[in-house]
Short mmCIF file of C-alpha atoms in Angstrom, two decimals:
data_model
loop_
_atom_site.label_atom_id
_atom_site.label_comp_id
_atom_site.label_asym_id
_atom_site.label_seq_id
_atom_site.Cartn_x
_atom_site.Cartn_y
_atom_site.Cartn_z
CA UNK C 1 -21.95 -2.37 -10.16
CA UNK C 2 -24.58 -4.33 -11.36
CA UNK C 3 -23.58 -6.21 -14.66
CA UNK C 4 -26.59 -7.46 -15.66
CA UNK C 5 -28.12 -4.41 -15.91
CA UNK C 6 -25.73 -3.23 -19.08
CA UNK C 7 -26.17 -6.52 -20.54
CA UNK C 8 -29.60 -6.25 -22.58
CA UNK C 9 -28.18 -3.39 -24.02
CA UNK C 10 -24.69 -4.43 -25.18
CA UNK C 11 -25.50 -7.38 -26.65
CA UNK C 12 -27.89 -5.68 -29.65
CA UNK C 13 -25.44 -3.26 -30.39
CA UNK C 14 -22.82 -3.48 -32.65
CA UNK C 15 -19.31 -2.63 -32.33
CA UNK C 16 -17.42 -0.57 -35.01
CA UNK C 17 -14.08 -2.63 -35.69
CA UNK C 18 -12.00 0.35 -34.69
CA UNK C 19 -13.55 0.92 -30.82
CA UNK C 20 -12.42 -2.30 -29.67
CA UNK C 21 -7.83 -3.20 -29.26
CA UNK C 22 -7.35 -6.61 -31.38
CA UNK C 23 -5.96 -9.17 -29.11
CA UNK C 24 -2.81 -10.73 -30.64
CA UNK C 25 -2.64 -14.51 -31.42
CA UNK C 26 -1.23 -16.97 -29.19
CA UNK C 27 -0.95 -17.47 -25.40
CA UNK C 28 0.15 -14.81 -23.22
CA UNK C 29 1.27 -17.69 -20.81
CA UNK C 30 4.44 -19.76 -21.77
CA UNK C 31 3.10 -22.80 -19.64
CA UNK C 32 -0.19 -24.15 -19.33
CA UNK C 33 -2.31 -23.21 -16.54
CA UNK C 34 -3.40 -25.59 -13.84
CA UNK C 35 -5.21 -27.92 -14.76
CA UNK C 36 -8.35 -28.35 -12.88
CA UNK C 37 -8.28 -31.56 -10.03
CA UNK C 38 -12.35 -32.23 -11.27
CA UNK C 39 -10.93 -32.67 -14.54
CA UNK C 40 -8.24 -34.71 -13.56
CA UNK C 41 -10.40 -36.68 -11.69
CA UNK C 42 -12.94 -37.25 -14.43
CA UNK C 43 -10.32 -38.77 -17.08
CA UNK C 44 -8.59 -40.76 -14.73
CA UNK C 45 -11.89 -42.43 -13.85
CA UNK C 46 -12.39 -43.26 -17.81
CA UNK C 47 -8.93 -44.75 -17.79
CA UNK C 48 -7.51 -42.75 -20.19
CA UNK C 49 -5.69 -39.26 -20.95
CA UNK C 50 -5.42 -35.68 -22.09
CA UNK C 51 -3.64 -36.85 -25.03
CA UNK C 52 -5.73 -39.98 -26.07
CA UNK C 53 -8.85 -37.83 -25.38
CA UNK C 54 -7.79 -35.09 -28.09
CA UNK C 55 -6.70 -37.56 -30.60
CA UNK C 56 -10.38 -39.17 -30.17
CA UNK C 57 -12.30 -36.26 -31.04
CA UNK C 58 -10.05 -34.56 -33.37
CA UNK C 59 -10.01 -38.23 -35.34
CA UNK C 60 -14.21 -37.36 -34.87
CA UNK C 61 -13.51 -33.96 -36.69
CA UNK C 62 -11.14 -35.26 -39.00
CA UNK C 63 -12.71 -37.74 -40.82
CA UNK C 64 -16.34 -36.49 -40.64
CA UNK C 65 -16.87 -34.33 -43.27
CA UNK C 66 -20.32 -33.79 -42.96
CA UNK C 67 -19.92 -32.73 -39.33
CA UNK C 68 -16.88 -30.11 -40.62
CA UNK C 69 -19.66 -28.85 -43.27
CA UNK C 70 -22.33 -28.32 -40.30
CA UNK C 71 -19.46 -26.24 -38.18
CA UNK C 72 -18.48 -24.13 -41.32
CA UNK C 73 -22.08 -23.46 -42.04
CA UNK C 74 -23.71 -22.30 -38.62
CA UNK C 75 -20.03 -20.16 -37.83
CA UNK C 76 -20.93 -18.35 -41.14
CA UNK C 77 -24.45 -17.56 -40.05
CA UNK C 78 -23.39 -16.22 -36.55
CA UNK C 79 -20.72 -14.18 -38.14
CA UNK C 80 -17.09 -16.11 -36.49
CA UNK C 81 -14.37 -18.11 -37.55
CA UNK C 82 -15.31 -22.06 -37.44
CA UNK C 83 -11.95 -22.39 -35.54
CA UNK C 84 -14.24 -20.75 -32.17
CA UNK C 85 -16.74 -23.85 -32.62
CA UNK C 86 -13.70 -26.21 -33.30
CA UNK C 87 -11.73 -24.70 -30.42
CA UNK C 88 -15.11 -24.85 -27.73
CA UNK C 89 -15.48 -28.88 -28.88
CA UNK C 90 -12.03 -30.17 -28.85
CA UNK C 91 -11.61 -28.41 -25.15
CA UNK C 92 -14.88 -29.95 -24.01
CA UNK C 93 -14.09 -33.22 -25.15
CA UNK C 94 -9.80 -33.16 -24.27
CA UNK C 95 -10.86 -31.89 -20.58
CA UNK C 96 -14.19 -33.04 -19.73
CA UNK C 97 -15.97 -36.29 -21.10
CA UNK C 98 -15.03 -38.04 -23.89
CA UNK C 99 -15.82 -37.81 -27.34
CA UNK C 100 -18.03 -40.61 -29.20
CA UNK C 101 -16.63 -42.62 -32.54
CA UNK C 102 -19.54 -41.11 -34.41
CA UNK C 103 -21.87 -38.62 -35.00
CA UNK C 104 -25.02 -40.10 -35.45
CA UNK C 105 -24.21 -41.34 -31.55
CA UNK C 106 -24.90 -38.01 -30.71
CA UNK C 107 -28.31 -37.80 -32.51
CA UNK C 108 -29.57 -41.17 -30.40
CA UNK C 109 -28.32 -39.86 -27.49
CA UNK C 110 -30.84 -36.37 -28.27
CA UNK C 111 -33.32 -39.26 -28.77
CA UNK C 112 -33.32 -41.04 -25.53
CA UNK C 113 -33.81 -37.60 -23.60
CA UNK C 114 -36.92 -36.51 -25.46
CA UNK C 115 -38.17 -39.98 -24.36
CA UNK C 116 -37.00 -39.20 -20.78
CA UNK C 117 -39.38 -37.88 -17.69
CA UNK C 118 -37.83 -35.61 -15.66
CA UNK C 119 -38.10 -31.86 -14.60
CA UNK C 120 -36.68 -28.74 -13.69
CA UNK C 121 -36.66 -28.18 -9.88
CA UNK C 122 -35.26 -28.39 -6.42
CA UNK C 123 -36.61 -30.08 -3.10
CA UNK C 124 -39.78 -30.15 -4.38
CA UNK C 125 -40.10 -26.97 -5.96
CA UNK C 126 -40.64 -26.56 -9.91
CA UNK C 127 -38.13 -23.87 -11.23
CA UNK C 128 -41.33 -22.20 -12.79
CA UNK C 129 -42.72 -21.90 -9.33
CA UNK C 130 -38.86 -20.78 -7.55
CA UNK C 131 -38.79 -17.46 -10.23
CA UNK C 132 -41.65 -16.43 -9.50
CA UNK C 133 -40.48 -15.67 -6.26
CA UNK C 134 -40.63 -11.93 -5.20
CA UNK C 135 -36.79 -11.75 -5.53
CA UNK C 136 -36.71 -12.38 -8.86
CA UNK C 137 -39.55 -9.67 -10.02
CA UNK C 138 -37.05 -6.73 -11.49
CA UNK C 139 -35.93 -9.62 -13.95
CA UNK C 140 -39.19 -9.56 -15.79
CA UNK C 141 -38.44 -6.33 -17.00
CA UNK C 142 -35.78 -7.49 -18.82
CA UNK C 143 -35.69 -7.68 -22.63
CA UNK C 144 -34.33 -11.13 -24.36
CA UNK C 145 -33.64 -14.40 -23.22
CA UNK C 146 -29.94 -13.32 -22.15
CA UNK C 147 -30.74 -10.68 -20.16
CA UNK C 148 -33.90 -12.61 -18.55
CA UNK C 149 -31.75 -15.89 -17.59
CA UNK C 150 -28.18 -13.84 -16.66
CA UNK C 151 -30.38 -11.62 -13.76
CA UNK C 152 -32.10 -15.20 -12.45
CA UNK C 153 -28.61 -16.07 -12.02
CA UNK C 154 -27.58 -12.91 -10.59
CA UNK C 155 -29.98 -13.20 -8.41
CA UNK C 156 -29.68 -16.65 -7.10
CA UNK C 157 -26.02 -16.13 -6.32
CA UNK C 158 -26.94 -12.83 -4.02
CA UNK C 159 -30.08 -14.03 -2.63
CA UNK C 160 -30.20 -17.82 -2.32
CA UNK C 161 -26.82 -19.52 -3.23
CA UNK C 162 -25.90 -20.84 0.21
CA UNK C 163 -28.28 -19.39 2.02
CA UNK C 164 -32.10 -20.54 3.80
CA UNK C 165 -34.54 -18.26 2.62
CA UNK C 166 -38.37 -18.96 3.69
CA UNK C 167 -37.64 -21.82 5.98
CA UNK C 168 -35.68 -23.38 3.02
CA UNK C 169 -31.82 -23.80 2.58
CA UNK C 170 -30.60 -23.89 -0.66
CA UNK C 171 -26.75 -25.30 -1.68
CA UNK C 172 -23.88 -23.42 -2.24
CA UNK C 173 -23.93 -24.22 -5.29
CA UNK C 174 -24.64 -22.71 -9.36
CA UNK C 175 -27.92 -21.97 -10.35
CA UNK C 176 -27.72 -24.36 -13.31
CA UNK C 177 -26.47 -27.51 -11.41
CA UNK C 178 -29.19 -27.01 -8.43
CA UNK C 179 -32.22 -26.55 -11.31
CA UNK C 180 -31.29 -27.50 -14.32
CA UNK C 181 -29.07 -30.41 -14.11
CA UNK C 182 -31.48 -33.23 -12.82
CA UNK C 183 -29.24 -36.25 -13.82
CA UNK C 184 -26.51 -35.10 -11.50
CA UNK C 185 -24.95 -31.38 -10.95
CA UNK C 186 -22.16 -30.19 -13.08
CA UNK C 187 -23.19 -32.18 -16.07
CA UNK C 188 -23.38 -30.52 -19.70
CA UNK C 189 -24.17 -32.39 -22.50
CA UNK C 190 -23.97 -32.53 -26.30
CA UNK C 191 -21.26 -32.20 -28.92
CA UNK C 192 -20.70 -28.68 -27.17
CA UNK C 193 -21.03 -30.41 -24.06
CA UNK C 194 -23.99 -26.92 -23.17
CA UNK C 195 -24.84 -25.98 -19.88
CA UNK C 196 -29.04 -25.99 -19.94
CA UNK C 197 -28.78 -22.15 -18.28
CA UNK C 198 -26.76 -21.27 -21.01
CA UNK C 199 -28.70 -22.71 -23.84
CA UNK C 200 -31.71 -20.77 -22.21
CA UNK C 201 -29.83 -17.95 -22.36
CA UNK C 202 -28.87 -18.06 -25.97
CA UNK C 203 -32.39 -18.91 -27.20
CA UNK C 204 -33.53 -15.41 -28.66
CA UNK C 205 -30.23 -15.52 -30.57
CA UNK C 206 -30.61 -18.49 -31.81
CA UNK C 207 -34.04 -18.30 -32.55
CA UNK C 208 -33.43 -14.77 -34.78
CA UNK C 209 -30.12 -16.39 -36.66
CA UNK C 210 -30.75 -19.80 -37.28
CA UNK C 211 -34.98 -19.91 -36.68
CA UNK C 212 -35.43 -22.69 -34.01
CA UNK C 213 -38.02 -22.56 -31.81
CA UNK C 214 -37.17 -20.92 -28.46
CA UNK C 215 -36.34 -23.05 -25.94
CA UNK C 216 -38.62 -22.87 -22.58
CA UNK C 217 -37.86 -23.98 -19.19
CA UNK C 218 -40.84 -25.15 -18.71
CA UNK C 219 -40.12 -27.84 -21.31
CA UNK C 220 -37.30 -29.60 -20.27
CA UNK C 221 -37.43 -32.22 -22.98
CA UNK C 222 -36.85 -29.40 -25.28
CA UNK C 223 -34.14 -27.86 -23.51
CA UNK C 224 -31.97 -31.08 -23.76
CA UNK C 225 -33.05 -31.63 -27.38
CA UNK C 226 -31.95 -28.18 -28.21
CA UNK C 227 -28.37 -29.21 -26.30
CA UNK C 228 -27.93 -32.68 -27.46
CA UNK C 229 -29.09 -32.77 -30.93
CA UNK C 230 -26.16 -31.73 -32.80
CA UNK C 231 -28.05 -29.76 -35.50
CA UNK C 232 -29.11 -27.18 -33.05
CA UNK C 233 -26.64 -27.97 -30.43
CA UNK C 234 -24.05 -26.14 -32.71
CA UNK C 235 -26.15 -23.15 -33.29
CA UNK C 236 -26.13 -22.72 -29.37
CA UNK C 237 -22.37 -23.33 -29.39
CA UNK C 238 -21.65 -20.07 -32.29
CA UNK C 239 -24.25 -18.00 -30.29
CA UNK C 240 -22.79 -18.79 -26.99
CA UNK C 241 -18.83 -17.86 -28.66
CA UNK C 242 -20.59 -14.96 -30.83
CA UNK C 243 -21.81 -13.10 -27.19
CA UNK C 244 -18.86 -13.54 -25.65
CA UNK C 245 -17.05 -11.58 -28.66
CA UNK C 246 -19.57 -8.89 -28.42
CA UNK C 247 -19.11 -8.20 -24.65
CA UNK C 248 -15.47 -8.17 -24.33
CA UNK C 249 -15.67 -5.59 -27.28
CA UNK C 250 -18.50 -4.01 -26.00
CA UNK C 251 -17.39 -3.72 -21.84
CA UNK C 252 -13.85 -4.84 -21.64
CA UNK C 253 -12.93 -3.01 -25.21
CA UNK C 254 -11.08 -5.89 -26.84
CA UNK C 255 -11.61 -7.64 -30.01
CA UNK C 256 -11.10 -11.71 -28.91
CA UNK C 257 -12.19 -12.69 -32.04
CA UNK C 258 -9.27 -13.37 -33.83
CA UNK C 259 -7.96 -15.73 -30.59
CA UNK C 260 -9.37 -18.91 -30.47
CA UNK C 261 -7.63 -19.57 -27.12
CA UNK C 262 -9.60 -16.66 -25.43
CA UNK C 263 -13.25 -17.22 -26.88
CA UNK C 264 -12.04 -21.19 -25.74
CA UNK C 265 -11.70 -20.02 -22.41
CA UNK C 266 -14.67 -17.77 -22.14
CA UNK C 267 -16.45 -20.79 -23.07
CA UNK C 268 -15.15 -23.05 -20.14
CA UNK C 269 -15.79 -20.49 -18.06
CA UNK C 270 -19.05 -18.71 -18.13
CA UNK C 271 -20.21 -15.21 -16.64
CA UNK C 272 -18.53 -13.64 -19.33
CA UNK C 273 -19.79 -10.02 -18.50
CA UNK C 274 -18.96 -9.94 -15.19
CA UNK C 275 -15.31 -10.75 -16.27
CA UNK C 276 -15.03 -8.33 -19.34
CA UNK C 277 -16.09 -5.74 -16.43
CA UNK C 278 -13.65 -6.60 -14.09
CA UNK C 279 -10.83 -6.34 -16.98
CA UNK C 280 -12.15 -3.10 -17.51
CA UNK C 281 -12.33 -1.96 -14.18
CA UNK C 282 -8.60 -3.10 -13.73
CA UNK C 283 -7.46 -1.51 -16.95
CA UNK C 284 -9.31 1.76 -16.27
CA UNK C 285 -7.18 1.40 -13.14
CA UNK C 286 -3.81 0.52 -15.15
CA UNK C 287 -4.77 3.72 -17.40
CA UNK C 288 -4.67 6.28 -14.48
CA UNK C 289 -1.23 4.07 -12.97
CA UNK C 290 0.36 4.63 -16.51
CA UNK C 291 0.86 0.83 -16.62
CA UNK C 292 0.26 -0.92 -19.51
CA UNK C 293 -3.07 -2.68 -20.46
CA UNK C 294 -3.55 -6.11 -19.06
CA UNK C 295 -5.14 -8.33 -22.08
CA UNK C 296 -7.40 -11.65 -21.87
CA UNK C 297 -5.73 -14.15 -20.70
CA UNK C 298 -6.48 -18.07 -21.35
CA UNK C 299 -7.11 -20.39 -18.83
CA UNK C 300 -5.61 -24.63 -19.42
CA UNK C 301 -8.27 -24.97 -22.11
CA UNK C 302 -7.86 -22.37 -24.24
CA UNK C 303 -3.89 -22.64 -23.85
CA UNK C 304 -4.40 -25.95 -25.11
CA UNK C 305 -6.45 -24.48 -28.42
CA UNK C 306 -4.08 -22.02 -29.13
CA UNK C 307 -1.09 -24.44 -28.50
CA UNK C 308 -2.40 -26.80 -31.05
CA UNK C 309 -4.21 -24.12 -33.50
CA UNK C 310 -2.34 -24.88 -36.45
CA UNK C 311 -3.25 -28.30 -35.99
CA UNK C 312 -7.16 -27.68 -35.67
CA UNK C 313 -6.89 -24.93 -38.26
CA UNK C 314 -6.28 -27.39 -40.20
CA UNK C 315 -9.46 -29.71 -39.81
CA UNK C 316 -11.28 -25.88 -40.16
CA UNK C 317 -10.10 -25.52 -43.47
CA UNK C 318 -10.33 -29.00 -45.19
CA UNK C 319 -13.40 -29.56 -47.51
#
């Protein structure tokens, strides 16, 4: 099946509250998942821990109430519960880098990349020139930014990830980190620590809700602005949560949205229709077995969110 296909549709329509089974609150796992070794890896090189790293930015959160204003605002105009954009920050920051003391830290970092030179490509090759490519030509049928960028990555991972194509090998490796990641592969960026493929992706949505210019590949300065400057960065972050609540009620037929720890997780994760279709494919499965329905599961990171939700609920609610 190919997902991508279904995924310019979904995503514009809307989902009556009734069609899609409410996930209940909480973990489904008593223990946390593994935790990653890469993220291991990562805090013990910064000397420090899980712990100290989730008192850092939830101090940030805290005591910053013109950043909690900001959150409460932009989760309003995509239609979620700030906890989502609380949840997606606090896991960034707990299992990948570390949060900074202030705000305005994140604003000078935004800075420093617009005054950057660097571009978008691999061995040589602009990304402009690489999707324009013959293999990528059904994807320019494709309507919004979503649709566009998720079939580019389809299409990468059948017809290039790991494989030498025109005299050319390319890594085994994500689409993002080979093209869009020129400072070193794997790296996101931003109080929502965003992937640049992602931000790309959310662009049309982002553009409609909140009215910032779309983001182009071509300008890669602008695509790091858009992910580092925390005034859009968080309108990226809602639209990014907001899809993945629309798909899984939309393909896997369950409303997330009222489980931080899930939309958390979807968040970590990426490809988040190809995994509401394989839920549904095993619970269409479970249906005809007379077994129960398996529900979204989280992963470490959104355990972690739901394990501490009264606690962030808490910075969600204060004024």
């Amino acid at each position: 099946m190919k997902y991508g296909i279904l995924v310019g549709v979904f995503l514009s329509l809307a989902m009556p509250a009734w069609s899609a089974q409410a996930v209940p609150p909480g973990n489904r796992s008593l223990k946390q998942p593994a935790i990653p070794g890469a993220s291991a890896r990562r805090t013990e090189v910064l000397r420090t821990t899980y712990h100290a790293k989730y008192d850092r930015i939830h101090q940030l959160l805290s005591r910053d109430a013109v950043l909690r204003l900001k959150i409460r605002n932009v989760a309003a105009s995509y239609g979620i519960a700030p906890i989502h954009i609380i949840g997606a920050i606090v896991g960034e920051h707990t299992y990948n880098v570390d949060a900074y003391d202030q705000l305005q830290t994140y604003y000078v970092k935004a800075i420093s990349y617009l005054n950057s030179s660097f571009t978008f490509s691999y061995g040589g090759e602009n990304l402009d020139d690489f999707i324009q490519r013959p293999q990528f030509a059904a994807c320019d049928q494709k309507s919004g930014s979503y649709a566009l960028w998720t079939c580019r990555e389809e299409v990468w991972d059948r017809e290039f990830r790991g494989r030498s194509v025109d005299g050319k090998r390319f890594p085994n490796d994500r689409f993002s980190a080979v093209f869009l990641q020129p400072f070193f592969a794997g790296q996101t960026f931003g109080i929502g620590q965003l992937n640049p493929l992602t931000a790309l992706q959310m662009t049309d949505l982002v553009h409609e809700t909140s009215g910032f210019p779309k983001i182009d590949h071509r300008d890669p300065q602008g695509v790091y602005r858009a992910i580092m400057d925390p005034d859009i960065s968080l309108a990226y972050v809602a639209a990014t949560l907001k899809t993945s609540i629309r798909i899984y009620a939309k393909v896997a037929g369950f409303d997330i949205s009222t489980n931080p720890g899930i939309t958390a997780t979807l968040y970590n994760l990426g490809n988040v229709e190809t995994r509401a279709a394989r839920l549904a494919a095993e619970n269409r499965l479970r249906r005809k077995q007379g077994r129960p329905l398996k529900l979204p599961e989280e992963n470490y990171y959104g355990w972690l969110i739901n394990d501490k939700l009264q606690d962030l609920q808490a910075i969600a609610a204060e004024s």
